[in-house]
Tab-separated table of C-alpha atoms in Angstrom:
chain	number	residue	atom	x	y	z
A	1	PHE	CA	-2.527	2.388	7.463
A	2	TYR	CA	-2.195	-1.561	9.279
A	3	LEU	CA	-4.424	-3.253	12.390
A	4	GLY	CA	-2.104	-5.158	13.085
A	5	SER	CA	-0.973	-7.064	10.019
A	6	ILE	CA	-4.257	-6.288	8.221
A	7	PRO	CA	-3.056	-2.998	5.975
A	8	VAL	CA	-6.680	-0.950	5.727
A	9	THR	CA	-6.127	0.881	2.421
A	10	SER	CA	-7.959	3.983	1.265
A	11	THR	CA	-10.491	1.739	-0.392
A	12	VAL	CA	-11.612	0.226	2.919
A	13	VAL	CA	-11.458	3.484	4.363
A	14	ASN	CA	-13.689	4.850	1.599
A	15	THR	CA	-16.338	2.393	2.019
A	16	TRP	CA	-17.042	3.253	5.807
A	17	ILE	CA	-17.235	6.076	4.499
A	18	VAL	CA	-20.080	5.413	2.169
A	19	MET	CA	-21.582	2.949	5.155
A	20	ALA	CA	-20.916	5.244	8.072
A	21	ILE	CA	-23.618	8.031	5.149
A	22	LEU	CA	-25.245	5.262	4.167
A	23	LEU	CA	-26.993	3.997	6.724
A	24	PRO	CA	-28.023	7.217	9.043
A	25	LEU	CA	-29.771	8.067	5.769
A	26	VAL	CA	-32.141	4.665	5.534
A	27	TYR	CA	-32.503	5.412	9.590
A	28	VAL	CA	-33.795	8.627	8.795
A	29	PHE	CA	-35.899	7.439	5.494
A	30	THR	CA	-37.595	4.852	6.850
A	31	ARG	CA	-38.501	5.425	11.072
A	32	ASN	CA	-41.581	7.549	10.223
A	33	LEU	CA	-43.417	4.780	7.472
A	34	THR	CA	-46.538	5.041	7.385
A	35	THR	CA	-49.448	2.998	5.201
A	36	VAL	CA	-51.084	5.546	3.466
A	37	PRO	CA	-47.076	6.873	1.565
A	38	ARG	CA	-46.569	10.958	2.911
A	39	GLY	CA	-43.987	12.791	1.163
A	40	ALA	CA	-41.249	12.442	-1.957
A	41	VAL	CA	-39.259	10.053	-0.061
A	42	GLN	CA	-41.794	7.114	0.798
A	43	HIS	CA	-43.179	7.171	-2.577
A	44	LEU	CA	-39.581	6.621	-4.392
A	45	LEU	CA	-39.139	3.703	-1.517
A	46	GLU	CA	-41.782	2.482	-2.483
A	47	MET	CA	-41.165	3.261	-6.834
A	48	VAL	CA	-37.291	0.999	-6.219
A	49	THR	CA	-39.173	-1.620	-3.749
A	50	GLU	CA	-41.901	-2.503	-6.074
A	51	PHE	CA	-39.416	-2.444	-9.382
A	52	PHE	CA	-37.851	-4.643	-7.701
A	53	TYR	CA	-40.984	-6.914	-6.047
A	54	ASP	CA	-42.253	-7.098	-9.898
A	55	LEU	CA	-38.498	-8.573	-11.597
A	56	LEU	CA	-38.189	-10.896	-8.478
A	57	GLU	CA	-41.982	-12.102	-9.417
A	58	GLU	CA	-41.536	-12.468	-12.984
A	59	ASN	CA	-38.629	-14.566	-12.773
A	60	MET	CA	-39.636	-16.390	-9.171
A	61	GLY	CA	-43.350	-15.982	-8.208
A	62	LYS	CA	-44.851	-14.603	-5.463
A	63	GLU	CA	-41.308	-16.073	-3.797
A	64	GLY	CA	-39.566	-14.330	-4.944
A	65	ARG	CA	-40.197	-11.626	-3.252
A	66	LYS	CA	-38.676	-13.019	0.050
A	67	TYR	CA	-35.080	-11.884	-1.324
A	68	LEU	CA	-36.065	-8.157	-1.662
A	69	PRO	CA	-33.704	-7.697	1.449
A	70	LEU	CA	-30.713	-9.387	-0.485
A	71	VAL	CA	-31.149	-7.871	-4.092
A	72	GLY	CA	-32.225	-4.275	-3.067
A	73	THR	CA	-29.194	-4.044	-0.397
A	74	LEU	CA	-26.865	-5.250	-2.717
A	75	PHE	CA	-28.103	-2.081	-5.543
A	76	LEU	CA	-28.033	0.530	-2.710
A	77	PHE	CA	-24.901	0.022	-1.327
A	78	ILE	CA	-23.056	-0.391	-4.913
A	79	LEU	CA	-25.431	2.439	-5.759
A	80	PHE	CA	-23.770	4.480	-3.020
A	81	LEU	CA	-20.301	3.586	-3.720
A	82	ASN	CA	-20.421	3.932	-7.962
A	83	LEU	CA	-21.640	7.709	-6.401
A	84	SER	CA	-18.711	8.184	-3.826
A	85	TRP	CA	-16.866	10.297	-6.517
A	86	PHE	CA	-19.360	13.004	-5.395
A	87	ILE	CA	-17.605	13.832	-2.347
A	88	PRO	CA	-14.243	15.271	-3.083
A	89	GLY	CA	-11.254	13.880	-3.341
A	90	MET	CA	-13.065	10.246	-2.858
A	91	LYS	CA	-12.418	6.901	-5.462
A	92	PRO	CA	-15.528	5.511	-5.658
A	93	PRO	CA	-14.313	1.230	-4.144
A	94	THR	CA	-16.199	-0.157	-6.958
A	95	THR	CA	-12.894	0.659	-8.865
A	96	ASP	CA	-11.175	-1.148	-7.259
A	97	LEU	CA	-11.261	-4.992	-8.288
A	98	SER	CA	-10.668	-5.673	-4.357
A	99	THR	CA	-14.250	-4.421	-3.686
A	100	THR	CA	-16.310	-6.053	-6.731
A	101	LEU	CA	-14.890	-9.229	-6.583
A	102	GLY	CA	-15.306	-9.285	-2.731
A	103	PHE	CA	-19.073	-8.632	-4.061
A	104	ALA	CA	-19.797	-11.091	-6.067
A	105	VAL	CA	-17.580	-14.111	-4.018
A	106	VAL	CA	-19.993	-13.458	-1.127
A	107	THR	CA	-22.919	-12.667	-3.609
A	108	ILE	CA	-22.870	-16.312	-5.089
A	109	ILE	CA	-22.053	-18.304	-2.259
A	110	MET	CA	-25.684	-16.979	-0.985
A	111	VAL	CA	-26.758	-18.131	-4.485
A	112	GLN	CA	-25.851	-21.393	-3.739
A	113	LEU	CA	-26.851	-21.266	-0.210
A	114	ILE	CA	-29.794	-20.452	-1.609
A	115	GLY	CA	-30.025	-23.094	-4.138
A	116	ILE	CA	-29.101	-25.647	-1.232
A	117	LYS	CA	-32.173	-24.343	0.449
A	118	LYS	CA	-34.377	-24.350	-2.685
A	119	GLN	CA	-33.742	-28.067	-3.807
A	120	GLY	CA	-31.963	-29.841	-0.894
A	121	LEU	CA	-28.337	-30.977	-1.113
A	122	THR	CA	-29.309	-34.224	-3.415
A	123	GLY	CA	-31.181	-31.739	-5.936
A	124	TYR	CA	-28.511	-29.216	-6.046
A	125	ILE	CA	-25.921	-32.119	-6.428
A	126	LYS	CA	-28.190	-33.406	-9.781
A	127	HIS	CA	-29.176	-29.431	-11.089
A	128	PHE	CA	-25.518	-30.143	-12.384
A	129	PHE	CA	-25.939	-33.123	-14.104
A	130	GLN	CA	-28.313	-31.165	-15.890
A	131	PRO	CA	-29.569	-31.572	-18.707
A	132	THR	CA	-27.374	-35.212	-19.066
A	133	PRO	CA	-24.401	-36.340	-16.999
A	134	PHE	CA	-22.166	-34.826	-19.044
A	135	MET	CA	-22.693	-31.082	-19.026
A	136	PHE	CA	-21.209	-31.441	-15.542
A	137	PRO	CA	-17.502	-29.946	-16.408
A	138	LEU	CA	-19.837	-26.932	-18.426
A	139	ASN	CA	-22.252	-27.079	-15.327
A	140	LEU	CA	-19.292	-26.317	-12.803
A	141	LEU	CA	-17.158	-24.107	-14.694
A	142	GLU	CA	-19.740	-21.534	-14.944
A	143	GLU	CA	-20.333	-21.579	-11.574
A	144	LEU	CA	-17.361	-21.006	-11.086
A	145	VAL	CA	-16.616	-18.214	-13.567
A	146	LYS	CA	-20.272	-16.111	-12.261
A	147	PRO	CA	-18.342	-14.264	-9.746
A	148	VAL	CA	-15.113	-13.700	-11.892
A	149	SER	CA	-18.121	-11.965	-14.412
A	150	LEU	CA	-19.743	-10.478	-11.801
A	151	SER	CA	-16.791	-8.802	-10.498
A	152	LEU	CA	-14.924	-7.774	-13.944
A	153	ARG	CA	-18.115	-6.287	-15.044
A	154	LEU	CA	-18.800	-4.051	-12.383
A	155	PHE	CA	-15.027	-2.885	-12.419
A	156	ALA	CA	-14.194	-2.479	-16.210
A	157	ASN	CA	-17.743	-0.656	-15.728
A	158	MET	CA	-17.114	1.589	-13.336
A	159	PHE	CA	-13.295	2.325	-13.735
A	160	GLY	CA	-13.891	3.010	-17.589
A	161	GLU	CA	-17.254	5.450	-16.359
A	162	LYS	CA	-14.750	7.112	-13.947
A	163	THR	CA	-11.875	7.706	-16.689
A	164	VAL	CA	-14.662	8.919	-19.329
A	165	VAL	CA	-16.237	11.364	-16.923
A	166	THR	CA	-12.809	12.427	-15.481
A	167	VAL	CA	-12.028	13.214	-19.170
A	168	LEU	CA	-14.629	14.645	-20.278
A	169	PHE	CA	-14.515	16.689	-16.971
A	170	LEU	CA	-11.263	18.158	-17.895
A	171	MET	CA	-12.059	19.165	-21.380
A	172	VAL	CA	-14.646	20.907	-20.672
A	173	PRO	CA	-15.036	22.062	-17.224
A	174	LEU	CA	-16.312	25.693	-17.783
A	175	PHE	CA	-19.411	24.547	-20.309
A	176	CYS	CA	-20.973	21.447	-19.619
A	177	PRO	CA	-19.910	19.949	-15.443
A	178	THR	CA	-23.565	19.395	-15.219
A	179	PRO	CA	-24.284	17.363	-18.360
A	180	VAL	CA	-20.873	15.525	-17.304
A	181	MET	CA	-22.179	14.613	-13.538
A	182	LEU	CA	-25.921	13.411	-14.469
A	183	LEU	CA	-23.882	10.746	-17.096
A	184	GLY	CA	-21.797	9.856	-13.997
A	185	VAL	CA	-25.396	9.057	-11.665
A	186	ILE	CA	-26.702	8.136	-14.891
A	187	MET	CA	-23.795	5.044	-15.042
A	188	GLY	CA	-23.406	4.224	-11.543
A	189	LEU	CA	-27.042	3.197	-11.519
A	190	ILE	CA	-27.271	1.232	-14.468
A	191	GLN	CA	-24.023	-0.326	-13.088
A	192	ALA	CA	-26.145	-0.919	-10.089
A	193	LEU	CA	-29.029	-2.611	-10.976
A	194	VAL	CA	-27.444	-5.279	-13.862
A	195	PHE	CA	-25.648	-6.125	-10.608
A	196	SER	CA	-29.060	-6.705	-9.053
A	197	LEU	CA	-30.039	-8.166	-11.830
A	198	LEU	CA	-27.726	-10.891	-12.498
A	199	THR	CA	-28.019	-11.964	-8.245
A	200	VAL	CA	-32.138	-12.595	-9.667
A	201	VAL	CA	-31.109	-14.607	-12.541
A	202	TYR	CA	-28.838	-16.208	-10.719
A	203	ILE	CA	-31.530	-17.064	-7.964
A	204	ALA	CA	-33.848	-18.222	-10.516
A	205	ASN	CA	-31.960	-20.695	-12.559
A	206	PHE	CA	-32.559	-23.167	-9.816
């Protein structure tokens, strides 16, 4: 449908549905957090948080922890989008290139802003001329290619995974639906993790 002259596609609607599911879950799971973990949910949340803390510290030291909201949000949102095919009739938004490109462009813009904040505008510009001024075209091209690489990687892997899972499910629906669904969960988790890991690497390069 259209909002004025703006088209609203099924991908956008599906993304809104996932957001409508995710935001209340985040509120419910985090409203009663305690210093000493109680229950499996808080233990799981802390395990995920510690994993990303370790990852950020390994690449950037203690200061890397401040980027957890960005990296953690990307991971959770992409994961839920990837797994939205469990909702009957839902097409995962990450199987649409417009969604993955949107994620990639916003992420790379954030990375550039972080680079400017960390190094200052002068230092940020200088890094394009490292290790020699002759590397400027290649360094600039690398930054321009990053959103394309990020978006195509996530889109291609999710589109391929969805296709494979659908074909397997159609071929053997009565014999192994659970393993096929488990494969879909694993692939969705891996792709969300890869996107987050690459974001960490890009931030650490500044």
